[in-house]
mmCIF file of C-alpha atoms in Angstrom:
data_model
loop_
_atom_site.group_PDB
_atom_site.id
_atom_site.type_symbol
_atom_site.label_atom_id
_atom_site.label_comp_id
_atom_site.label_asym_id
_atom_site.label_seq_id
_atom_site.Cartn_x
_atom_site.Cartn_y
_atom_site.Cartn_z
ATOM 1 C CA MET A 98 13.918 37.354 15.042
ATOM 2 C CA PRO A 99 10.912 35.001 15.564
ATOM 3 C CA LEU A 100 11.392 31.981 17.745
ATOM 4 C CA PHE A 101 8.786 29.546 15.856
ATOM 5 C CA GLY A 102 8.091 31.967 12.683
ATOM 6 C CA ASN A 103 10.036 31.693 9.242
ATOM 7 C CA SER A 104 12.603 33.596 9.441
ATOM 8 C CA PHE A 105 12.991 34.302 5.661
ATOM 9 C CA SER A 106 9.819 35.193 3.822
ATOM 10 C CA PRO A 107 10.695 36.773 0.046
ATOM 11 C CA LYS A 108 8.507 38.884 -1.310
ATOM 12 C CA LYS A 109 6.303 37.496 -4.071
ATOM 13 C CA THR A 110 8.059 38.421 -7.383
ATOM 14 C CA PRO A 111 5.234 40.171 -9.636
ATOM 15 C CA PRO A 112 4.148 37.745 -12.934
ATOM 16 C CA ARG A 113 6.198 38.692 -15.883
ATOM 17 C CA LYS A 114 4.776 40.094 -18.969
ATOM 18 C CA TRP A 115 4.219 37.280 -22.540
ATOM 19 C CA ALA A 116 6.444 38.983 -24.992
ATOM 20 C CA SER A 117 7.675 36.840 -27.917
ATOM 21 C CA LEU A 118 10.551 38.209 -29.599
ATOM 22 C CA SER A 119 9.864 35.764 -32.892
ATOM 23 C CA ASN A 120 7.046 37.254 -34.974
ATOM 24 C CA LEU A 121 6.856 33.627 -36.690
ATOM 25 C CA HIS A 122 3.394 32.606 -35.022
ATOM 26 C CA LEU A 123 1.815 36.040 -36.614
ATOM 27 C CA LEU A 124 2.459 34.406 -40.274
ATOM 28 C CA ASP A 125 0.320 32.294 -41.917
ATOM 29 C CA ARG A 126 2.031 28.865 -42.922
ATOM 30 C CA SER A 127 2.109 30.443 -46.940
ATOM 31 C CA THR A 128 4.113 33.343 -46.175
ATOM 32 C CA ARG A 129 6.436 31.364 -43.796
ATOM 33 C CA GLU A 130 7.332 28.751 -46.596
ATOM 34 C CA VAL A 131 8.207 31.965 -49.069
ATOM 35 C CA GLU A 132 10.158 34.089 -46.564
ATOM 36 C CA LEU A 133 11.381 31.671 -44.521
ATOM 37 C CA GLY A 134 11.697 28.396 -46.946
ATOM 38 C CA LEU A 135 10.631 26.497 -44.519
ATOM 39 C CA GLU A 136 8.891 23.474 -46.506
ATOM 40 C CA TYR A 137 7.570 20.933 -44.366
ATOM 41 C CA GLY A 138 6.662 17.473 -46.041
ATOM 42 C CA THR A 139 5.105 14.294 -44.507
ATOM 43 C CA PRO A 140 6.749 12.997 -41.699
ATOM 44 C CA THR A 141 8.600 9.420 -43.148
ATOM 45 C CA MET A 142 10.239 6.784 -41.018
ATOM 46 C CA HIS A 143 11.657 3.448 -42.219
ATOM 47 C CA LEU A 144 10.651 0.436 -39.906
ATOM 48 C CA ALA A 145 11.482 -2.879 -40.084
ATOM 49 C CA GLY A 146 12.407 -2.338 -43.753
ATOM 50 C CA GLN A 147 8.971 -0.774 -44.328
ATOM 51 C CA SER A 148 9.161 3.376 -45.415
ATOM 52 C CA LEU A 149 6.133 4.658 -43.764
ATOM 53 C CA LYS A 150 4.594 8.109 -44.330
ATOM 54 C CA PHE A 151 2.319 9.573 -41.585
ATOM 55 C CA GLU A 152 -1.113 10.902 -43.904
ATOM 56 C CA ASN A 153 -4.566 11.909 -42.745
ATOM 57 C CA GLY A 154 -3.510 10.657 -39.033
ATOM 58 C CA HIS A 155 -2.720 7.430 -40.030
ATOM 59 C CA TRP A 156 0.839 5.809 -40.799
ATOM 60 C CA VAL A 157 0.667 4.440 -44.436
ATOM 61 C CA SER A 158 3.152 2.537 -45.979
ATOM 62 C CA GLU A 159 5.571 4.364 -49.304
ATOM 63 C CA SER A 160 3.669 1.880 -51.587
ATOM 64 C CA GLY A 161 0.404 2.500 -50.749
ATOM 65 C CA SER A 162 -1.270 0.287 -47.827
ATOM 66 C CA PHE A 163 0.680 -1.759 -45.791
ATOM 67 C CA LEU A 164 0.180 -4.837 -47.319
ATOM 68 C CA GLY A 165 3.570 -7.438 -46.071
ATOM 69 C CA ASP A 166 4.130 -10.201 -45.785
ATOM 70 C CA ARG A 167 0.496 -11.712 -44.820
ATOM 71 C CA ARG A 168 2.065 -14.946 -43.055
ATOM 72 C CA GLU A 169 4.731 -13.001 -41.284
ATOM 73 C CA LEU A 170 1.838 -10.733 -40.276
ATOM 74 C CA GLN A 171 -0.563 -13.587 -38.925
ATOM 75 C CA ARG A 172 2.410 -15.508 -37.291
ATOM 76 C CA LEU A 173 2.710 -12.129 -35.187
ATOM 77 C CA ARG A 174 -1.177 -11.705 -34.540
ATOM 78 C CA LYS A 175 -0.765 -15.372 -33.024
ATOM 79 C CA ARG A 176 2.042 -14.560 -31.056
ATOM 80 C CA ASN A 177 0.662 -11.190 -29.700
ATOM 81 C CA GLN A 178 -2.272 -13.614 -28.810
ATOM 82 C CA GLN A 179 -0.295 -15.845 -27.086
ATOM 83 C CA LEU A 180 2.056 -13.878 -24.946
ATOM 84 C CA GLU A 181 -1.384 -11.721 -23.768
ATOM 85 C CA GLU A 182 -3.050 -15.218 -22.874
ATOM 86 C CA GLU A 183 0.168 -16.033 -20.700
ATOM 87 C CA ASN A 184 -0.189 -12.416 -19.668
ATOM 88 C CA ASN A 185 -3.811 -12.816 -18.074
ATOM 89 C CA LEU A 186 -2.502 -16.109 -16.623
ATOM 90 C CA LEU A 187 0.490 -14.797 -14.942
ATOM 91 C CA ARG A 188 -1.794 -12.084 -13.453
ATOM 92 C CA LEU A 189 -4.125 -14.411 -12.168
ATOM 93 C CA LYS A 190 -1.622 -16.519 -10.279
ATOM 94 C CA VAL A 191 -0.048 -13.455 -8.757
ATOM 95 C CA ASP A 192 -3.864 -12.496 -7.503
ATOM 96 C CA ILE A 193 -3.987 -16.298 -6.082
ATOM 97 C CA LEU A 194 -0.354 -15.935 -4.355
ATOM 98 C CA LEU A 195 -1.115 -12.632 -2.975
ATOM 99 C CA ASP A 196 -4.378 -13.900 -1.386
ATOM 100 C CA MET A 197 -2.471 -16.712 -0.159
ATOM 101 C CA LEU A 198 0.000 -14.673 1.259
ATOM 102 C CA SER A 199 -2.686 -12.267 3.070
ATOM 103 C CA GLU A 200 -4.563 -15.127 4.303
ATOM 104 C CA THR A 201 -1.471 -17.003 5.554
ATOM 105 C CA THR A 202 0.079 -13.794 7.346
ATOM 106 C CA ALA A 203 -3.432 -12.883 9.034
ATOM 107 C CA GLU A 204 -3.387 -16.098 10.349
ATOM 108 C CA SER A 205 0.409 -15.658 11.488
ATOM 109 C CA HIS A 206 -0.895 -12.438 13.242
ATOM 110 C CA LEU A 207 -4.160 -14.530 14.878
ATOM 111 C CA MET A 208 -1.468 -17.499 16.438
ATOM 112 C CA GLU A 209 0.553 -14.760 17.593
ATOM 113 C CA LYS A 210 -2.022 -13.246 19.259
ATOM 114 C CA GLU A 211 -3.117 -16.512 21.116
ATOM 115 C CA LEU A 212 0.273 -17.160 21.870
ATOM 116 C CA GLU A 213 0.522 -13.588 23.637
ATOM 117 C CA GLU A 214 -2.678 -14.440 25.705
ATOM 118 C CA LEU A 215 -1.869 -17.595 27.028
ATOM 119 C CA LYS A 216 1.923 -16.518 27.812
ATOM 120 C CA GLN A 217 -0.260 -13.867 30.115
ATOM 121 C CA HIS A 218 -2.080 -15.948 31.206
ATOM 122 C CA ASN A 219 0.144 -18.698 32.497
ATOM 123 C CA ARG A 220 1.940 -15.721 34.133
ATOM 124 C CA ARG A 221 -1.102 -14.499 36.136
ATOM 125 C CA LYS A 222 -1.567 -18.459 37.249
ATOM 126 C CA LYS A 223 1.752 -18.211 38.541
#
């Protein structure tokens, strides 16, 4: 038994052979639909009273393009812009506060160092 070595070192396991139990991946889409009855429709969802479906990589309203209430859309865009501006202002304030904290911390460390030097200098005189 080694003093400083690892007393437990198991053998490495051999890699597993990849074997799928299902042959579904071998069938093309039309065969899968016929054989298994898997008909995939377009994905749909209901959000805020709107029914949306996913077509050609975009979410589109069931009735065509998203028309919605233009005033509501405009209000939401304006609110979004206000929130982004507020967020930017708050980030700026946080940066300023962090700078102030860093400056105060540095000054505090310098004062502590000076105080310690004065104490040592005072002890040497006595």
